[in-house]
Tab-separated table of N, CA and C and ligand atoms in Angstrom:
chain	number	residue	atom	x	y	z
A	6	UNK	N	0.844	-1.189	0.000
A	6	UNK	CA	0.000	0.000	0.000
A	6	UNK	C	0.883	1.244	0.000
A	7	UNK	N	0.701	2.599	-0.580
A	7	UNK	CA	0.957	3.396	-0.837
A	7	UNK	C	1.009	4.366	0.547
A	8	UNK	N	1.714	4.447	1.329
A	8	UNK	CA	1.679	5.328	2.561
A	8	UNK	C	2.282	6.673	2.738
A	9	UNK	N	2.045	7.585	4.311
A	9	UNK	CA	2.555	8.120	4.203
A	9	UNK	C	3.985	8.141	4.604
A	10	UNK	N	4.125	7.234	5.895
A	10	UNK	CA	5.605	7.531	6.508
A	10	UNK	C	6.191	6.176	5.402
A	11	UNK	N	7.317	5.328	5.679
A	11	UNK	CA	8.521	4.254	5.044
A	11	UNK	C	7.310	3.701	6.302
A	12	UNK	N	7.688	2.038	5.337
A	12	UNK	CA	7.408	0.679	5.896
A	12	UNK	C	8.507	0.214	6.889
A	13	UNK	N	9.623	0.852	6.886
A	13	UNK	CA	10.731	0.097	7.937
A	13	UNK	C	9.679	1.006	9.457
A	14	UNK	N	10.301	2.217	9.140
A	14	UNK	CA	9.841	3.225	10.483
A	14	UNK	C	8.712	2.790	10.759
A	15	UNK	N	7.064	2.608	9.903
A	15	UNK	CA	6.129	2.291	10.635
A	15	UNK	C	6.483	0.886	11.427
A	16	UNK	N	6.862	-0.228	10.955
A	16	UNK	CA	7.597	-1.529	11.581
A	16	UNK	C	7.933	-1.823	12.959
A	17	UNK	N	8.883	-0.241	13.113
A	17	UNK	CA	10.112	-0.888	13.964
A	17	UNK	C	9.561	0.503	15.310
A	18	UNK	N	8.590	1.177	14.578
A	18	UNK	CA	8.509	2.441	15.566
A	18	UNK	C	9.491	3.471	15.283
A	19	UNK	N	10.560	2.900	14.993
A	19	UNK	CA	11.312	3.829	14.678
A	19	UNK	C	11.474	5.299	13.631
A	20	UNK	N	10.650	6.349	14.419
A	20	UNK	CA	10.617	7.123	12.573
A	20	UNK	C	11.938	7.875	12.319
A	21	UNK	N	12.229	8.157	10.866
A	21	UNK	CA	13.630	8.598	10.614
A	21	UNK	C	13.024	10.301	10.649
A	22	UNK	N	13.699	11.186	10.140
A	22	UNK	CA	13.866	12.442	10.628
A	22	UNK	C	12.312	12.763	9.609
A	23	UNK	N	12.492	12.106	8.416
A	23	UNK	CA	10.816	12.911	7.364
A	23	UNK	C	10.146	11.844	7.987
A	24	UNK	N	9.776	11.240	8.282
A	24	UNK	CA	8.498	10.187	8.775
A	24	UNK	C	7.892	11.155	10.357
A	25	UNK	N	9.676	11.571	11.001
A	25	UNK	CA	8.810	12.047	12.491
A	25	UNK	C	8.432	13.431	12.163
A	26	UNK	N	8.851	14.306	11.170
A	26	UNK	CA	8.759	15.557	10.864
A	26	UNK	C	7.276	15.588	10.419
A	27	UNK	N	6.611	14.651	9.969
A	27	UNK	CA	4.813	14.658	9.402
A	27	UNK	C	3.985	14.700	10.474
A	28	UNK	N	4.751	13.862	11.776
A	28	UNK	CA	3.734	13.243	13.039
A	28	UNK	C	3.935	14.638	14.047
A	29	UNK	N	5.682	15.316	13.507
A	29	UNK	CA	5.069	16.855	14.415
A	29	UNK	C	4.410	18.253	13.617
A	30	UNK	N	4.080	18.158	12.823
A	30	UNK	CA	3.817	18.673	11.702
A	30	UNK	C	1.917	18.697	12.011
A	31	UNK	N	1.665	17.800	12.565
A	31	UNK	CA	0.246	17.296	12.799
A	31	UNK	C	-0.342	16.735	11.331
A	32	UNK	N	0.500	16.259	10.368
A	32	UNK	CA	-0.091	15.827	9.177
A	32	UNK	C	-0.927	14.378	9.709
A	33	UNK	N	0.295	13.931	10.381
A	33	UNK	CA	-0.247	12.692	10.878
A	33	UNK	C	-0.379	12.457	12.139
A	34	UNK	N	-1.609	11.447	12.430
A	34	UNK	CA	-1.775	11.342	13.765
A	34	UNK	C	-0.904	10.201	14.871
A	35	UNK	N	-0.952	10.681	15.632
A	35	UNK	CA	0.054	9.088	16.909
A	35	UNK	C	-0.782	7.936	16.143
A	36	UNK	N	-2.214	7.640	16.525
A	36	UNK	CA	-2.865	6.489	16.166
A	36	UNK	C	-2.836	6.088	15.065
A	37	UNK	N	-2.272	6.887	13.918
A	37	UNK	CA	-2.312	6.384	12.650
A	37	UNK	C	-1.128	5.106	12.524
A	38	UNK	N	-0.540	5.604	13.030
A	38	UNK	CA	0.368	4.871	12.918
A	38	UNK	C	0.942	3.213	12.838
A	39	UNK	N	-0.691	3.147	14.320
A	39	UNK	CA	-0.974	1.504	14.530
A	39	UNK	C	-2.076	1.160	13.360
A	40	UNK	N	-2.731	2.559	12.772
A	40	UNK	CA	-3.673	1.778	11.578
A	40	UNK	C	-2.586	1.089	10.162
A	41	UNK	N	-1.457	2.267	9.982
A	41	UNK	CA	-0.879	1.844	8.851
A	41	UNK	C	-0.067	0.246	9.040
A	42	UNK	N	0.299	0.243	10.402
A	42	UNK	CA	1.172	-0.831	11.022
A	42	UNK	C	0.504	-2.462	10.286
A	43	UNK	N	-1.051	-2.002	10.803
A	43	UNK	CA	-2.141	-3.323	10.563
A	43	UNK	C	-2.314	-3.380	9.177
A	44	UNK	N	-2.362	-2.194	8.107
A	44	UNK	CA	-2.674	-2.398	7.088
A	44	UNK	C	-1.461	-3.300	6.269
A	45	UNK	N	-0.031	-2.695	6.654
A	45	UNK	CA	1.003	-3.386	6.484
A	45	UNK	C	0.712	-5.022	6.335
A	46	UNK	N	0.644	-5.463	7.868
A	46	UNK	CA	0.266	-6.825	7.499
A	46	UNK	C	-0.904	-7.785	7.085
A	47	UNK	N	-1.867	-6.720	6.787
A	47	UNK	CA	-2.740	-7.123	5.993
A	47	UNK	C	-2.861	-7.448	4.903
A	48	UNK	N	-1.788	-6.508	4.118
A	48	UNK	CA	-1.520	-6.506	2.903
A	48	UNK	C	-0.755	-8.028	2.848
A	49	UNK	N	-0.219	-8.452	3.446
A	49	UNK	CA	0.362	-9.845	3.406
A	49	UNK	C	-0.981	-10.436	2.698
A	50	UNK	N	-2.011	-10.634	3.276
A	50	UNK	CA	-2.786	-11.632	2.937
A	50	UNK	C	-3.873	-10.916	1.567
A	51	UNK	N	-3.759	-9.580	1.825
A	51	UNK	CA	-4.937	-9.086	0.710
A	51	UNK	C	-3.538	-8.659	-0.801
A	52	UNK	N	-3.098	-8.854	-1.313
A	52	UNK	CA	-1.983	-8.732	-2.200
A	52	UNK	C	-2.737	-7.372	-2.946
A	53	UNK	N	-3.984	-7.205	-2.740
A	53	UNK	CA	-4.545	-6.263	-4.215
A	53	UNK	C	-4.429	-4.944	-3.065
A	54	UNK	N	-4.274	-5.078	-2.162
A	54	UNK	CA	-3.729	-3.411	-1.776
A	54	UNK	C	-2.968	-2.878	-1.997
A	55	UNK	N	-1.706	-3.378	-2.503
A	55	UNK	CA	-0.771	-3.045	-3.107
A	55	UNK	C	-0.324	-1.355	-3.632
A	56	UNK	N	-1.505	-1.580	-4.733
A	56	UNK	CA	-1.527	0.020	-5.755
A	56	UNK	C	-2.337	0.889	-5.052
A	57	UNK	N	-2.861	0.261	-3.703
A	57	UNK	CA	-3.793	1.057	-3.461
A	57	UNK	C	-3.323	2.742	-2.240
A	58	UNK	N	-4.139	3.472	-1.948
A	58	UNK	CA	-3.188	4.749	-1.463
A	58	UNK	C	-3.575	4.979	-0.271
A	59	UNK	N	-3.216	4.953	1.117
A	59	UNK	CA	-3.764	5.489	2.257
A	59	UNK	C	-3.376	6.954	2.312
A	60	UNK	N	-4.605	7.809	2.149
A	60	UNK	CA	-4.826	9.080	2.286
A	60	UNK	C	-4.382	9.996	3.761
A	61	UNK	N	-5.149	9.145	4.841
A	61	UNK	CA	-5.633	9.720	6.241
A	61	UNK	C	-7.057	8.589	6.834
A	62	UNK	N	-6.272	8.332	8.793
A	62	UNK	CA	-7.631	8.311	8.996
A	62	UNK	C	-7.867	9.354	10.021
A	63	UNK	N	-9.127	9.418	10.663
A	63	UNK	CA	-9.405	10.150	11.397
A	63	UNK	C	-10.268	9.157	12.605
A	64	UNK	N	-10.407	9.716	13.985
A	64	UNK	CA	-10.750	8.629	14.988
A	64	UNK	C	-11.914	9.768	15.691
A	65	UNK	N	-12.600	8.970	15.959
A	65	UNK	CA	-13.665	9.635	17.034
A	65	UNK	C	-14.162	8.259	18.344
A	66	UNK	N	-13.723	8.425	19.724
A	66	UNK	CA	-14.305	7.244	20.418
A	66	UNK	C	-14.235	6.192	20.280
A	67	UNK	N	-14.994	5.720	19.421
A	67	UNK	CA	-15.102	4.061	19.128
A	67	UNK	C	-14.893	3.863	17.046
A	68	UNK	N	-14.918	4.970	16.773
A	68	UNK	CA	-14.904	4.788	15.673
A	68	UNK	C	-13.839	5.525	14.639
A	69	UNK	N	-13.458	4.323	13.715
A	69	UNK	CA	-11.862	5.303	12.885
A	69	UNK	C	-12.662	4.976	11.417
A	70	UNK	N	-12.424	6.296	10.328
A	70	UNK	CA	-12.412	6.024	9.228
A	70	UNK	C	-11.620	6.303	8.929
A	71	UNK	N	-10.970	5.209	7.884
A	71	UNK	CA	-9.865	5.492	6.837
A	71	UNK	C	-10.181	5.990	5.787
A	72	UNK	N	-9.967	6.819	5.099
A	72	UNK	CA	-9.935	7.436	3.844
A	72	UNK	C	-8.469	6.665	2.864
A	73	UNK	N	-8.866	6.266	1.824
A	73	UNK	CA	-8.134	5.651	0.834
A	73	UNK	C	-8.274	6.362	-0.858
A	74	UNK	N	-7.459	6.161	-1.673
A	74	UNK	CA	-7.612	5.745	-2.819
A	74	UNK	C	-7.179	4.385	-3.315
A	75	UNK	N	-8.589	3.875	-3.875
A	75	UNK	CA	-8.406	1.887	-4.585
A	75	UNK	C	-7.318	2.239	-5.908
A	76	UNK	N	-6.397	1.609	-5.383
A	76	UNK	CA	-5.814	1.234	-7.022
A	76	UNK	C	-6.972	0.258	-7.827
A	77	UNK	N	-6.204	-0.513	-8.528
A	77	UNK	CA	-7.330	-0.898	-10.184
A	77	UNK	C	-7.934	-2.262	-9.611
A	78	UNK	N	-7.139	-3.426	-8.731
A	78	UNK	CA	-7.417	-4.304	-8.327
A	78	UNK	C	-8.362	-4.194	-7.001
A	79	UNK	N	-8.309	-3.333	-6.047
A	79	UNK	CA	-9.543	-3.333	-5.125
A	79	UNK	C	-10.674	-3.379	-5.626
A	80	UNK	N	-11.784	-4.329	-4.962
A	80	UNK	CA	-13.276	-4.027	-4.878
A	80	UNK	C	-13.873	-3.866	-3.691
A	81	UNK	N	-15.004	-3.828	-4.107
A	81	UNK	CA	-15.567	-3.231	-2.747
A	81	UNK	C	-15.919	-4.305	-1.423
A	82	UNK	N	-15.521	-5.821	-2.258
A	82	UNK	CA	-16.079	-6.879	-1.285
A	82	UNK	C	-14.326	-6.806	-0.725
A	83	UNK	N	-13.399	-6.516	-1.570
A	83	UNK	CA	-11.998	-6.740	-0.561
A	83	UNK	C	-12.012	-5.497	0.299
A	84	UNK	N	-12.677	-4.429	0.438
A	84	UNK	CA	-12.370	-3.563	1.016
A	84	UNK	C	-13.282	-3.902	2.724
A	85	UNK	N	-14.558	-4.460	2.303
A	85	UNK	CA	-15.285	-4.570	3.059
A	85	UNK	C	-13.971	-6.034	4.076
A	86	UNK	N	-13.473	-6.808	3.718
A	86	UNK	CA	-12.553	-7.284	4.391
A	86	UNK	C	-11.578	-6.951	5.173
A	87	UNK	N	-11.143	-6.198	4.328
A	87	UNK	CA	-9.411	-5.152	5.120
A	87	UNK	C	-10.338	-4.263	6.297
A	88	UNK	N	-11.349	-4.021	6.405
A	88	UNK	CA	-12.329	-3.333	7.377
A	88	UNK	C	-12.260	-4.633	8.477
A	89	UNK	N	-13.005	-5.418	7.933
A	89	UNK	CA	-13.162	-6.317	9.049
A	89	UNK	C	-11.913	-6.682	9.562
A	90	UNK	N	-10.596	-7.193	8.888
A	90	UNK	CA	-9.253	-7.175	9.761
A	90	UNK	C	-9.019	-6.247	10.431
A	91	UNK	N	-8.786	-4.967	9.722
A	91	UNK	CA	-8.666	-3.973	10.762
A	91	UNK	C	-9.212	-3.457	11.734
A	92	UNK	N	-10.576	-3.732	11.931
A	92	UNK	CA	-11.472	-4.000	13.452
A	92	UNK	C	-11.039	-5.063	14.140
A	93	UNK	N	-10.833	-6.170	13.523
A	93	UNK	CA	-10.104	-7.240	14.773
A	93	UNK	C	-8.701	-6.898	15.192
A	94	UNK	N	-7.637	-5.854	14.683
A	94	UNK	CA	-6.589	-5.737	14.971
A	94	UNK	C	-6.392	-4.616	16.078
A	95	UNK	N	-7.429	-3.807	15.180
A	95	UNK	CA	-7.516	-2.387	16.568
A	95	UNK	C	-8.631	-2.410	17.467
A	96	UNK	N	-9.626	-3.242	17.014
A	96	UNK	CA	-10.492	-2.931	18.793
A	96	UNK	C	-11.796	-1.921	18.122
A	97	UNK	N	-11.678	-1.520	17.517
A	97	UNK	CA	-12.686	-0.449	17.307
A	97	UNK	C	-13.665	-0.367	15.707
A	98	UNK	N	-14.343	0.116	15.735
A	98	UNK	CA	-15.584	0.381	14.546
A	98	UNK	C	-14.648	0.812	13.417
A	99	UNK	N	-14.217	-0.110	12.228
A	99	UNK	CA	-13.696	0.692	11.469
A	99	UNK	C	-14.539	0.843	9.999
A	100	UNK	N	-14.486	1.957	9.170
A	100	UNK	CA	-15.008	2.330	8.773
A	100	UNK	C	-13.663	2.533	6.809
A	101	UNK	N	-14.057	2.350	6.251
A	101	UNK	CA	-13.301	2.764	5.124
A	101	UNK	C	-13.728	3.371	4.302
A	102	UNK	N	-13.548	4.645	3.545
A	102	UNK	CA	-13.871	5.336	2.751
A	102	UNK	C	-12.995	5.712	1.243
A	103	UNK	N	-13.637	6.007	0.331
A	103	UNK	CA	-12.698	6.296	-0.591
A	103	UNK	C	-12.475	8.032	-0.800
A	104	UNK	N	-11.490	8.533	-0.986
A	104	UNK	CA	-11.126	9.738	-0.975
A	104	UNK	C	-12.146	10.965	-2.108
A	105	UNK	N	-12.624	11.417	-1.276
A	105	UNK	CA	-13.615	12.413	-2.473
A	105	UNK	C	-13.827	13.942	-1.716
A	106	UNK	N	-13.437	14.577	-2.648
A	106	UNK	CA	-13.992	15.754	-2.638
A	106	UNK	C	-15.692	16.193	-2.586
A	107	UNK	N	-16.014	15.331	-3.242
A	107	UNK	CA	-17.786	15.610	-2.999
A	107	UNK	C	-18.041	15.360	-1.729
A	108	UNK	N	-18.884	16.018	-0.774
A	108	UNK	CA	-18.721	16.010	0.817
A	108	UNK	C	-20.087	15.104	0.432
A	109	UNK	N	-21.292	14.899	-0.298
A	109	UNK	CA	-22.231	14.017	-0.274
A	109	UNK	C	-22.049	12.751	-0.275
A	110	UNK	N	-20.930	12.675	-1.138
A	110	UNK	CA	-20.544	11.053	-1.385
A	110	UNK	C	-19.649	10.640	-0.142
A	111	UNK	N	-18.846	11.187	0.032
A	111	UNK	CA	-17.911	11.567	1.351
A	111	UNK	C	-19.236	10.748	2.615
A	112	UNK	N	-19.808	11.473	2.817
A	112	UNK	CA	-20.889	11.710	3.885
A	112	UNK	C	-22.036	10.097	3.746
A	113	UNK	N	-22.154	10.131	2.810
A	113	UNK	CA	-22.795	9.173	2.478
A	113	UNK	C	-22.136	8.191	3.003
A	114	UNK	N	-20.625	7.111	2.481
A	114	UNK	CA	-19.964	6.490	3.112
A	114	UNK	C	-19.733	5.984	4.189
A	115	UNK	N	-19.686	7.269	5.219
A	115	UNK	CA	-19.606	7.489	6.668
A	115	UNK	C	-20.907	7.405	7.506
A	116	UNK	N	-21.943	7.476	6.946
A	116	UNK	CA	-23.278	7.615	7.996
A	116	UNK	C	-23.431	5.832	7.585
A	117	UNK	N	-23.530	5.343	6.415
A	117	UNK	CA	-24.138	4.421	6.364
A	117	UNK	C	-23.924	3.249	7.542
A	118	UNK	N	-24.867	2.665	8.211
A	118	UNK	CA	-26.047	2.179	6.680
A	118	UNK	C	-27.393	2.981	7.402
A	119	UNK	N	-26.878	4.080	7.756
A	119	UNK	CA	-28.421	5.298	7.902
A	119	UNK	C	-27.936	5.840	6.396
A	120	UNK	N	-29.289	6.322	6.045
A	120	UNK	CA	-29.580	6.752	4.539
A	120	UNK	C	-29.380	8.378	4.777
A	121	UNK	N	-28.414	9.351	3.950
A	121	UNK	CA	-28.491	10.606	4.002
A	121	UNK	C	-29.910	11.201	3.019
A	122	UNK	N	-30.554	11.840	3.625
A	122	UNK	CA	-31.642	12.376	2.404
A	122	UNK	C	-31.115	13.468	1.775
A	123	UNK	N	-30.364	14.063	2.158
A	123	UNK	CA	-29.399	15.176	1.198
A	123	UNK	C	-28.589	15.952	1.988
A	124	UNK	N	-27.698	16.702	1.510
A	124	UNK	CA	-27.196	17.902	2.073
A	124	UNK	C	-27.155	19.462	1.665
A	125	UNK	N	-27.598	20.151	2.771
A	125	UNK	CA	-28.118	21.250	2.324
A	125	UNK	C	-26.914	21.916	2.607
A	126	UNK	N	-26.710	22.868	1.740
A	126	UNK	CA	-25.750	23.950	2.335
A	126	UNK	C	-26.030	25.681	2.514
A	127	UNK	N	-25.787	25.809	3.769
A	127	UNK	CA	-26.224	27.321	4.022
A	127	UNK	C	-25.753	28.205	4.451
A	128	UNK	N	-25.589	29.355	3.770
A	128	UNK	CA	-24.708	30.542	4.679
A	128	UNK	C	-25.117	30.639	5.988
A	129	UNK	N	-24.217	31.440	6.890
A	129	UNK	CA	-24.683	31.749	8.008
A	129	UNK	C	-24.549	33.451	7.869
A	130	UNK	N	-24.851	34.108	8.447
A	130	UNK	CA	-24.739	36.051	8.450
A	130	UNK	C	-22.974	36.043	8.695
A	131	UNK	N	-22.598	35.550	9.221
A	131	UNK	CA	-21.164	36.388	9.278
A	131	UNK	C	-20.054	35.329	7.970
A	132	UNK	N	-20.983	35.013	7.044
A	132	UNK	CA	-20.118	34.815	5.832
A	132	UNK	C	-19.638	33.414	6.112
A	133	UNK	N	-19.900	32.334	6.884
A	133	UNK	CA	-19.122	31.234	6.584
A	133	UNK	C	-20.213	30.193	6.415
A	134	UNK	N	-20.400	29.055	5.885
A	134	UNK	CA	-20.645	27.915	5.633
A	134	UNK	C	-21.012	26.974	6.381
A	135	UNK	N	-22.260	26.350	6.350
A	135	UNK	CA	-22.248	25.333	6.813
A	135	UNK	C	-22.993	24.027	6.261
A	136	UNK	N	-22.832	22.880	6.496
A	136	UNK	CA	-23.508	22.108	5.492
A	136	UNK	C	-24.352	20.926	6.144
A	137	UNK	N	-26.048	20.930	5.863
A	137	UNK	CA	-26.986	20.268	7.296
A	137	UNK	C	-26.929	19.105	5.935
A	138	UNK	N	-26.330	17.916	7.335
A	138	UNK	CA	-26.541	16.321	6.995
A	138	UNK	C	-27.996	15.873	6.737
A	139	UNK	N	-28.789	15.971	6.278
A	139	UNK	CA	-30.535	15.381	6.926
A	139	UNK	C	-30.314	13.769	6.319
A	140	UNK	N	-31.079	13.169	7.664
A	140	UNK	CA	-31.334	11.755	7.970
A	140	UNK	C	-32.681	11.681	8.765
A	141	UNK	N	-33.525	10.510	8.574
A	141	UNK	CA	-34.642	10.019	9.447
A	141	UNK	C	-34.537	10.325	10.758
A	142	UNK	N	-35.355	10.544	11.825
A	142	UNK	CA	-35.504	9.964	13.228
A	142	UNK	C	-34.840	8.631	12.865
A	143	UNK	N	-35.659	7.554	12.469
A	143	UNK	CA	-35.467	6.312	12.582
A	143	UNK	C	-33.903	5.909	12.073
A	144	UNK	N	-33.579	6.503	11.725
A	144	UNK	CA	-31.687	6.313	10.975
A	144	UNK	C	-30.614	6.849	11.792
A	145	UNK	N	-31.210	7.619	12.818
A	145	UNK	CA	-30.445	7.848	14.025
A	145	UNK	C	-30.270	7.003	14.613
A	146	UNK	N	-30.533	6.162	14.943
A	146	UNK	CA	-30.293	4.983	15.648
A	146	UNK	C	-29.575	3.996	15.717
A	147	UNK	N	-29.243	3.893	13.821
A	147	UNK	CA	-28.014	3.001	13.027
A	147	UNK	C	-26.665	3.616	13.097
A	148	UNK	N	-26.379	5.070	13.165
A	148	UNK	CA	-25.330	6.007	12.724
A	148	UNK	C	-24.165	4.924	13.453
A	149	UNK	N	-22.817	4.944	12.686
A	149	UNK	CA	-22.238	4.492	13.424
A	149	UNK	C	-21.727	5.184	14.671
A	150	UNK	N	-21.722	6.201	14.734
A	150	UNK	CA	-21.357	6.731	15.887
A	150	UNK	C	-22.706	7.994	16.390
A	151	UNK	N	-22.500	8.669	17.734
A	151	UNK	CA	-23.174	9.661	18.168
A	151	UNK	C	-22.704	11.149	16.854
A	152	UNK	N	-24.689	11.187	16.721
A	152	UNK	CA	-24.259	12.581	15.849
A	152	UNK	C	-23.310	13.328	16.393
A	153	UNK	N	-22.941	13.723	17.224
A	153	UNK	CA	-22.272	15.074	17.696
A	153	UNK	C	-20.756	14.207	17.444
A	154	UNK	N	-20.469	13.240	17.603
A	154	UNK	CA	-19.143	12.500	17.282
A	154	UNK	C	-18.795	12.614	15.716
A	155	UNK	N	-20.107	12.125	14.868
A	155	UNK	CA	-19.877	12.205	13.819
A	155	UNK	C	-19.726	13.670	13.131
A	156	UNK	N	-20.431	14.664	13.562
A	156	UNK	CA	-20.467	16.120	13.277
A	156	UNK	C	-18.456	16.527	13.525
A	157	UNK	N	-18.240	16.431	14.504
A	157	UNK	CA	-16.845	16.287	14.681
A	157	UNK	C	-15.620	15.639	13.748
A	158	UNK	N	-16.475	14.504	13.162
A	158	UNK	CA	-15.307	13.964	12.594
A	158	UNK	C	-15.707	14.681	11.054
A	159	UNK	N	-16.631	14.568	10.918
A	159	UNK	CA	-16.885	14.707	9.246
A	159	UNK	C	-16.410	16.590	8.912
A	160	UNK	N	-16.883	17.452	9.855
A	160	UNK	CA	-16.015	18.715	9.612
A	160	UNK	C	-14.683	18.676	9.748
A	161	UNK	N	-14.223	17.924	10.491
A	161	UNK	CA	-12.412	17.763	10.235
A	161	UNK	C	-12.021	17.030	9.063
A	162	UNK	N	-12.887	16.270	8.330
A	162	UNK	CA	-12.465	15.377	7.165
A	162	UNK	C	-12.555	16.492	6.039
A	163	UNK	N	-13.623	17.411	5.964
A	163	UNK	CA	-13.610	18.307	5.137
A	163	UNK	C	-13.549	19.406	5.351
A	164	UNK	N	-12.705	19.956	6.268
A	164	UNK	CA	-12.498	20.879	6.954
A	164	UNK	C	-13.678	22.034	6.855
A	165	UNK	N	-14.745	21.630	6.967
A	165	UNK	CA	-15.831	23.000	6.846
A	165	UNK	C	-16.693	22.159	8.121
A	166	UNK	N	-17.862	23.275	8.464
A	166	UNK	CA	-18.926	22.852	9.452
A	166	UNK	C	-20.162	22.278	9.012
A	167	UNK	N	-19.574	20.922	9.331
A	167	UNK	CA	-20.927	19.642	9.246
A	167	UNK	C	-21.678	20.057	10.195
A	168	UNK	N	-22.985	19.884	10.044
A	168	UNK	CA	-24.338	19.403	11.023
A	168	UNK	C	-25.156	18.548	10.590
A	169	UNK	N	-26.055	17.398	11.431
A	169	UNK	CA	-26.201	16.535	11.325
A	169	UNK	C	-27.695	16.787	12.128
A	170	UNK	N	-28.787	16.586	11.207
A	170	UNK	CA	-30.118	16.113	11.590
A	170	UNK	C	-31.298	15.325	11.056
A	171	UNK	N	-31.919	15.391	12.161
A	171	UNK	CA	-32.812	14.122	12.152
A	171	UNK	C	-34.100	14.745	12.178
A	172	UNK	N	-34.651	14.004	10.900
A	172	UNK	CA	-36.010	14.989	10.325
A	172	UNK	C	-37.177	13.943	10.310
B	9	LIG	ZN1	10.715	7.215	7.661
């Protein structure tokens, strides 16, 4: 897989001077580190990750999404796998996404398997942005995580202000 720090340094812990310069940099996070670690030896057994690109993940509580780009050989049933390893390796809800600029498709990814009914986007008076998630009452209930968790993570993924409701 395509990373950000060297495969020795993620390995050994050891980062060399550009691997630790990203982690003080805040490009990358401490915890990423044990995600790329797992993907490493995952890739042992999934060979088609190979071409594929780890972007960033991001963590909230109980739940991490990875953001990726699939090289040509991923599908979506191997991806749905490397998910399930990587929940048995780290302990927690993992979530995989593919890298997009469209915050709908983005968003979509991440709530499922609650259904987004759209996203609205609306000024606020002092000029900045914000963009309302709408979902069911009844789809609140599936989210993988607490709206206000997910509101958190999904404005740091796209650096603008997510909100998240239930209509
Ligand atoms: Zn390095």
């Amino acid at each position: 897989m395509k990373l950000p720090l060297d495969y020795v340094c993620i390995n050994s812990g050891l980062l060399c001077d550009r691997c630790q310069s990203l982690v003080d940099e805040g490009q990358i996070d401490d915890f990423e580190i044990e995600v790329m670690k797992s993907l490493i030896e995952i890739e042992g057994e999934v060979r088609e990750l190979k071409d594929s690109t780890y972007n960033k993940s991001l963590q909230v509580n109980n739940l991490i999404i990875v953001v990726v780009t699939s090289g040509p050989d991923m599908t979506q049933q191997k991806w749905v796998k490397v998910a399930k390893m990587l929940h048995e390796k780290l302990g927690k809800k993992v979530r995989i996404i593919e890298n997009t600029n469209n915050i709908k498709q983005g968003v979509i990814q991440v709530m499922f398997p609650a259904r987004v009914l759209g996203v609205n986007t609306v000024w606020l008076p002092d000029g900045s942005v914000q963009h309302i998630v709408r979902i069911t009452k009844e789809d609140k209930k599936v989210l993988p995580a607490s709206d206000s968790e997910l509101e958190t993570l999904l404005s740091k993924l796209y650096s603008t202000q997510i909100k998240i409701r239930a209509e």
